[in-house]
mmCIF file with all atom_site columns, C-alpha atoms and ligand atoms in Angstrom:
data_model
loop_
_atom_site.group_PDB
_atom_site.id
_atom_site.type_symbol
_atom_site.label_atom_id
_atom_site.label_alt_id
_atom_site.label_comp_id
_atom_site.label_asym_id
_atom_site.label_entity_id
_atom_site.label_seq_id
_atom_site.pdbx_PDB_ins_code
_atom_site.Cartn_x
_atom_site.Cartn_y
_atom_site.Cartn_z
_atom_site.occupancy
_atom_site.B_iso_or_equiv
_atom_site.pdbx_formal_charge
_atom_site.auth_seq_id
_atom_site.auth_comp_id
_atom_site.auth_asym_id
_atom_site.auth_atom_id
_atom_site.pdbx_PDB_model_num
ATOM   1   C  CA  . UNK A 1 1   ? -11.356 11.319  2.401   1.00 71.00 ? 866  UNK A CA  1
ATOM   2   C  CA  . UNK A 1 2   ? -7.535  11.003  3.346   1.00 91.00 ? 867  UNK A CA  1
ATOM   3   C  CA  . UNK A 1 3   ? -7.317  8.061   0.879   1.00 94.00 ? 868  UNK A CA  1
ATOM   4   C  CA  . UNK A 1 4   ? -7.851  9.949   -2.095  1.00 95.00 ? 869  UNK A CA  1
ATOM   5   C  CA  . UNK A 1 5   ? -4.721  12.449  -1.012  1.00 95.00 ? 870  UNK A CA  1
ATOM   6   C  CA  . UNK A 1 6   ? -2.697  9.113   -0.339  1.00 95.00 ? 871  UNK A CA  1
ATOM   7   C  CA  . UNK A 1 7   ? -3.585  7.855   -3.387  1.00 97.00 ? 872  UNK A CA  1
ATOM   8   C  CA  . UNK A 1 8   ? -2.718  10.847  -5.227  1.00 96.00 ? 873  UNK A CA  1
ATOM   9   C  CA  . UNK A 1 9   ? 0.854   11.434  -3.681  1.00 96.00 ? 874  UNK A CA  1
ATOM   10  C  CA  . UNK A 1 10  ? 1.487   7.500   -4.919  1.00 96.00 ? 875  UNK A CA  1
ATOM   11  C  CA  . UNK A 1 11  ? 0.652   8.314   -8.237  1.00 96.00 ? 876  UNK A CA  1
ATOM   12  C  CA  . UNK A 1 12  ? 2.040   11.401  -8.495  1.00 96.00 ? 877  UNK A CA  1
ATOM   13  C  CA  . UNK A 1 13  ? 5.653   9.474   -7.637  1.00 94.00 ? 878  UNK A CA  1
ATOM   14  C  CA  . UNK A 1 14  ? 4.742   6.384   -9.539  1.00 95.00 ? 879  UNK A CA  1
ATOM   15  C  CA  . UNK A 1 15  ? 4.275   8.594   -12.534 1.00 97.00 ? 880  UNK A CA  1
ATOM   16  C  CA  . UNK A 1 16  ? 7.329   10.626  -12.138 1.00 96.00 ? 881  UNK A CA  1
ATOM   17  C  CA  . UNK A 1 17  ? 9.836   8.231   -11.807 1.00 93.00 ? 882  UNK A CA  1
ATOM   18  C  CA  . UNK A 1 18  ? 8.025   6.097   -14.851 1.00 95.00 ? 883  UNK A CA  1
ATOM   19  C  CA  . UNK A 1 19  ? 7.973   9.657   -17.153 1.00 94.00 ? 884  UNK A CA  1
ATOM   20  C  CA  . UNK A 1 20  ? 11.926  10.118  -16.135 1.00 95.00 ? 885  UNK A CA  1
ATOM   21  C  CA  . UNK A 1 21  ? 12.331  6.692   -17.478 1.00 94.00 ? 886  UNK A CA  1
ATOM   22  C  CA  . UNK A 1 22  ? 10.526  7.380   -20.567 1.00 94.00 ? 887  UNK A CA  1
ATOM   23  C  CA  . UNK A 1 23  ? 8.079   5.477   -20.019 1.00 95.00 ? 888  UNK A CA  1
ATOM   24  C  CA  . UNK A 1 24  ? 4.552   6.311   -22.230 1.00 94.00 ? 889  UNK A CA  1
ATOM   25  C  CA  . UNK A 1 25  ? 2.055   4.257   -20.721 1.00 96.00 ? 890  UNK A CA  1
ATOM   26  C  CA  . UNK A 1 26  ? 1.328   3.196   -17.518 1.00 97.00 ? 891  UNK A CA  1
ATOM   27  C  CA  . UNK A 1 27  ? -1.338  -0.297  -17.717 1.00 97.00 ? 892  UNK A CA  1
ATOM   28  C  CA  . UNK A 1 28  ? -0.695  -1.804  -13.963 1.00 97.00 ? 893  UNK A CA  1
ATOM   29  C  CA  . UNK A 1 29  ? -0.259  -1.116  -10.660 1.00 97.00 ? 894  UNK A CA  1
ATOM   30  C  CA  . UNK A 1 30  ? 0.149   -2.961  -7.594  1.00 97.00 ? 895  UNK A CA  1
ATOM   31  C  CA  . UNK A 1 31  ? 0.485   -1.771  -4.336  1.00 97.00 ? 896  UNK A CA  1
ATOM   32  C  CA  . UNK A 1 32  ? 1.130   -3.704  -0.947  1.00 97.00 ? 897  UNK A CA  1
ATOM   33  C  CA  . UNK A 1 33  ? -1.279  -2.141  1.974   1.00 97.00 ? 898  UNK A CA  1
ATOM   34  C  CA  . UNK A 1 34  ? -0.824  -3.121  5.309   1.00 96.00 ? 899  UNK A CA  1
ATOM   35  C  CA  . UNK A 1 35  ? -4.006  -4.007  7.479   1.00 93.00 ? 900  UNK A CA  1
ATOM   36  C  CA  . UNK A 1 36  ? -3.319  -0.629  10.036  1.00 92.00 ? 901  UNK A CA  1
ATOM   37  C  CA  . UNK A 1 37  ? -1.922  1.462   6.883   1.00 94.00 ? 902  UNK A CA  1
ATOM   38  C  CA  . UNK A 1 38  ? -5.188  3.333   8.882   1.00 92.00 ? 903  UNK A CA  1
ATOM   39  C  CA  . UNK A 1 39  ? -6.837  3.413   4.969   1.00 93.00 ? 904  UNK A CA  1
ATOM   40  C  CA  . UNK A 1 40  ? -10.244 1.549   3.945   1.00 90.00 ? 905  UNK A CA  1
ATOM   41  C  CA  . UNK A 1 41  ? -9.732  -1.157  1.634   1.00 88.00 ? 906  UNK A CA  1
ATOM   42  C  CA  . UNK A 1 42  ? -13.478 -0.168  0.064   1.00 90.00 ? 907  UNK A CA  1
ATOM   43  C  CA  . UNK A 1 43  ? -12.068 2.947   -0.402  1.00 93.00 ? 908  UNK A CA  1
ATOM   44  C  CA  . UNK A 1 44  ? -9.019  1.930   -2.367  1.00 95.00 ? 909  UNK A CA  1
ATOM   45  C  CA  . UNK A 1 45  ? -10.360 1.600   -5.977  1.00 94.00 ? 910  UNK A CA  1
ATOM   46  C  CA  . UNK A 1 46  ? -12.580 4.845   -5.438  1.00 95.00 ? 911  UNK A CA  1
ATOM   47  C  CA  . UNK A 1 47  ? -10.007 6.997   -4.360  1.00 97.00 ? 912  UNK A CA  1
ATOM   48  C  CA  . UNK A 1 48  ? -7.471  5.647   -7.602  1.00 97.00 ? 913  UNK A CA  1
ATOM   49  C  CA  . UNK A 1 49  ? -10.779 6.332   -9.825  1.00 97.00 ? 914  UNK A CA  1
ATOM   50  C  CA  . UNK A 1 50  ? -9.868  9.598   -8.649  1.00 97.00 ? 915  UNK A CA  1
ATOM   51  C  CA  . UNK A 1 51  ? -6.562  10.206  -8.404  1.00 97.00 ? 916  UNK A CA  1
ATOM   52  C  CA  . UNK A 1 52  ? -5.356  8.623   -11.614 1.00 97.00 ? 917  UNK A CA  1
ATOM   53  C  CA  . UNK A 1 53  ? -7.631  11.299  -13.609 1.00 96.00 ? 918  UNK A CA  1
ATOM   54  C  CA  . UNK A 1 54  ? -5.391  13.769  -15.141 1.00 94.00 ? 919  UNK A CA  1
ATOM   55  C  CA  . UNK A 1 55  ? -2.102  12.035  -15.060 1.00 96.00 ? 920  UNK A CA  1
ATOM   56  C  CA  . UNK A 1 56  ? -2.621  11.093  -18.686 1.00 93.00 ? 921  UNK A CA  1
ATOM   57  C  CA  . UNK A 1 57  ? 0.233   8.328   -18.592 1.00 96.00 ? 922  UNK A CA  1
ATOM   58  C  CA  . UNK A 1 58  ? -1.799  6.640   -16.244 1.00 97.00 ? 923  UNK A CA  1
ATOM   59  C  CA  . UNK A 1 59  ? -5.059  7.313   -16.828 1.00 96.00 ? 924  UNK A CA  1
ATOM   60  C  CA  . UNK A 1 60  ? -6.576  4.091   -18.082 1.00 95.00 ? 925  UNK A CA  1
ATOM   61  C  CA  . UNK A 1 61  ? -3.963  1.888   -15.350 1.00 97.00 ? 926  UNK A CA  1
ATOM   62  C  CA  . UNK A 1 62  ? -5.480  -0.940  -13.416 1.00 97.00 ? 927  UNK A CA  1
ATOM   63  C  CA  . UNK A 1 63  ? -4.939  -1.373  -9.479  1.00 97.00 ? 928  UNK A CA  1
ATOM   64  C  CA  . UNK A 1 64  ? -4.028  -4.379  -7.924  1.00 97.00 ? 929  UNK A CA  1
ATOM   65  C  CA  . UNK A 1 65  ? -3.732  -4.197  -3.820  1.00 97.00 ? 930  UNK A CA  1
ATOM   66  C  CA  . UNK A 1 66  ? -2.526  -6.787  -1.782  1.00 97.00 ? 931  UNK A CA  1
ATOM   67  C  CA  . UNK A 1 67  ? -3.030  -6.581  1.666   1.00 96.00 ? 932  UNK A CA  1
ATOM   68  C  CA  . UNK A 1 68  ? -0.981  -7.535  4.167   1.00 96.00 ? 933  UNK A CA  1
ATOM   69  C  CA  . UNK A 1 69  ? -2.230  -8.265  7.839   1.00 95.00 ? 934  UNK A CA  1
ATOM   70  C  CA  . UNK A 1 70  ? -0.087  -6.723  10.986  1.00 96.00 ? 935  UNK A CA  1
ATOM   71  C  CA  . UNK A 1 71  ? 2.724   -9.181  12.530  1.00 97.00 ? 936  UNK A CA  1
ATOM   72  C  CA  . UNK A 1 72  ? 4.019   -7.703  15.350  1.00 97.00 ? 937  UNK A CA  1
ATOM   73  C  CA  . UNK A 1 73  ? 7.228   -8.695  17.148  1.00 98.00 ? 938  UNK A CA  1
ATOM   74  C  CA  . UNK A 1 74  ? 7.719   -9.325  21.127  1.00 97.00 ? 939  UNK A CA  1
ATOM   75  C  CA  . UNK A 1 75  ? 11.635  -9.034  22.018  1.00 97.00 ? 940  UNK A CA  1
ATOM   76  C  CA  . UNK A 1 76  ? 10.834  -10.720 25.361  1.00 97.00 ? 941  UNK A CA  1
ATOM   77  C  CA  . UNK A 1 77  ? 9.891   -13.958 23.972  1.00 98.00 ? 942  UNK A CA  1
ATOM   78  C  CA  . UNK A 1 78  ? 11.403  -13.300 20.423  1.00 97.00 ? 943  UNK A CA  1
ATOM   79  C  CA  . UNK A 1 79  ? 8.247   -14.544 18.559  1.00 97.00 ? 944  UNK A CA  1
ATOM   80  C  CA  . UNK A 1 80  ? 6.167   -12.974 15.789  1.00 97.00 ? 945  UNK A CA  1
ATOM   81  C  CA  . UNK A 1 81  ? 2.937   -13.179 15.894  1.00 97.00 ? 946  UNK A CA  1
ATOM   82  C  CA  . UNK A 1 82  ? -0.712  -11.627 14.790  1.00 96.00 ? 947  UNK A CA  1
ATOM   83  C  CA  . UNK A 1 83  ? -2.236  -8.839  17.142  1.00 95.00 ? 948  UNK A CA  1
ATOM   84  C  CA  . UNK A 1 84  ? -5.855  -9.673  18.429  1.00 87.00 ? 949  UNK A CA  1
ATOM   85  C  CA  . UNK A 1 85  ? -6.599  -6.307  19.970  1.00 87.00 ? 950  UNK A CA  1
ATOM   86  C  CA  . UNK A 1 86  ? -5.221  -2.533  19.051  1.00 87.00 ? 951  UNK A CA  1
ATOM   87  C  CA  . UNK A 1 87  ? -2.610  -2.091  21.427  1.00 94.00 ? 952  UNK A CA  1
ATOM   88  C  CA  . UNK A 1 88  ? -0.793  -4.584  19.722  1.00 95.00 ? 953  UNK A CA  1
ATOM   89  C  CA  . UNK A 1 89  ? -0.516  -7.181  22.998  1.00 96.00 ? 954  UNK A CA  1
ATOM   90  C  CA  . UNK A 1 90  ? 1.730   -10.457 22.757  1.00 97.00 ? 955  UNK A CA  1
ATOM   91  C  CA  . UNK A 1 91  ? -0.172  -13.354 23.374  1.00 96.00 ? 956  UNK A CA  1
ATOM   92  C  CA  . UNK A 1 92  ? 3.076   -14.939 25.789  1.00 96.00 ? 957  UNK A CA  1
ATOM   93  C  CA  . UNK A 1 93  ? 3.668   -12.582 28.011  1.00 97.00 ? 958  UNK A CA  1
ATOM   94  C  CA  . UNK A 1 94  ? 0.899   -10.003 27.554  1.00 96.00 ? 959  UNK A CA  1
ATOM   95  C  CA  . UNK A 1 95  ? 3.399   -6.917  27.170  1.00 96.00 ? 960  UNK A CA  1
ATOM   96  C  CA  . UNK A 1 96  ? 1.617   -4.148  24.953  1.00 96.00 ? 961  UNK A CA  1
ATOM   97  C  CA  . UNK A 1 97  ? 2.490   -2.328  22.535  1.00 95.00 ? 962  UNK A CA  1
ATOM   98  C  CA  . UNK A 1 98  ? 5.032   -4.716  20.507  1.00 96.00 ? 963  UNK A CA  1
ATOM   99  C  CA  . UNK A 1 99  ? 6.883   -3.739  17.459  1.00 96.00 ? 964  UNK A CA  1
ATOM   100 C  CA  . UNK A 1 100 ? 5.079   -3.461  14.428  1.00 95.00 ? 965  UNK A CA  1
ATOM   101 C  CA  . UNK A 1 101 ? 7.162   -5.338  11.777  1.00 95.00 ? 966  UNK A CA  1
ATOM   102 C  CA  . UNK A 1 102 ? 4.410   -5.369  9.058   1.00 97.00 ? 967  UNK A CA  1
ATOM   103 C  CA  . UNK A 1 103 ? 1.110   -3.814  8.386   1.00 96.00 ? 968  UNK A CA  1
ATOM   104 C  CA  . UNK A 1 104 ? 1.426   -0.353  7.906   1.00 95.00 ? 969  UNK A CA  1
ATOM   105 C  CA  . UNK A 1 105 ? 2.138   -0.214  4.285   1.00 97.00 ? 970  UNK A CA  1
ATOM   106 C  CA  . UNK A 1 106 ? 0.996   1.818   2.018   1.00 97.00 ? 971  UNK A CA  1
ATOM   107 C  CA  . UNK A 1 107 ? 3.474   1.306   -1.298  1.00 97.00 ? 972  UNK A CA  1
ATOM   108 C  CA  . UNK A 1 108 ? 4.050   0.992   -4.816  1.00 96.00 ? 973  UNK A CA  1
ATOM   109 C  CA  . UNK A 1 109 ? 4.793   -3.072  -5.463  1.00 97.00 ? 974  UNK A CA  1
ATOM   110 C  CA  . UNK A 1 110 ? 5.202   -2.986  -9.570  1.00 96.00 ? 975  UNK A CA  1
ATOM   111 C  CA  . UNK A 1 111 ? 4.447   -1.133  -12.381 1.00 96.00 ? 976  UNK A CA  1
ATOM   112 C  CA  . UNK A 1 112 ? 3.542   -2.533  -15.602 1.00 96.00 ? 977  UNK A CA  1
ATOM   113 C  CA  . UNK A 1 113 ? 4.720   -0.041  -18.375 1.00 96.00 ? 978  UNK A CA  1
ATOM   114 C  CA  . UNK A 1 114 ? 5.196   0.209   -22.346 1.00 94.00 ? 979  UNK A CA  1
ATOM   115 C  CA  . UNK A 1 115 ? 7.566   3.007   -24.117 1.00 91.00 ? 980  UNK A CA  1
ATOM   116 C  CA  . UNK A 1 116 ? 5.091   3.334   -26.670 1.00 76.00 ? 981  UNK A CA  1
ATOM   117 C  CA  . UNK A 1 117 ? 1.913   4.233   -26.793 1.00 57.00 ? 982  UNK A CA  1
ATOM   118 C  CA  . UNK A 1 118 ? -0.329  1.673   -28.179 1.00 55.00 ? 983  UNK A CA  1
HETATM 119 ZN ZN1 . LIG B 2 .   ? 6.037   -11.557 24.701  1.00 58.47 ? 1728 LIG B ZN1 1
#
């Protein structure tokens, strides 16, 4: 399951820049994921389960995921607007394969940390 790798490589670089900033404790963390990030949000909180064991800062953290839907962009008709089908199509003037200008996230938001451990 490709999430849990994802998930782990997130953590692993949450975790590292929190430890270089001394931080102790990791309790939150939010992440934005974009509707064609390609991962399954069902998935999400299975593959953290998972990934978070062993990284003893933040091994008891929460997850938060807000998930963003795909806006793509047509330069013909300058308009953004929300794909119906795959090949990302603009509803004006039908051209496919439009710029994706949201959607395919899959990053930290915010970390909620304490310096000490509690
Ligand atoms: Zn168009």
């Amino acid at each position: 399951m490709h999430e849990v790798r994802m998930m782990q490589s997130l953590l692993e670089s949450a975790v590292k820049r929190a430890q270089k900033e001394g931080v102790q404790h990791i309790g939150l963390i939010q992440m934005r994921v974009g509707e064609a990030s390609g991962v399954v949000p069902d998935s999400l909180e299975f593959a953290f389960d998972i990934a978070q064991r062993g990284t003893i800062i933040a091994e008891d953290a929460k997850l938060q995921v807000e998930y963003l839907p795909v806006r793509c962009y047509c330069a013909n008709c300058n308009i953004e607007f929300h794909p119906i089908n795959q090949i990302y199509e603009c509803p004006e003037c039908r051209q496919p394969h439009c710029e994706v200008h949201q959607g395919k996230e899959f990053e930290l938001a915010f970390l909620e940390v304490s310096y000490f451990n509690l």
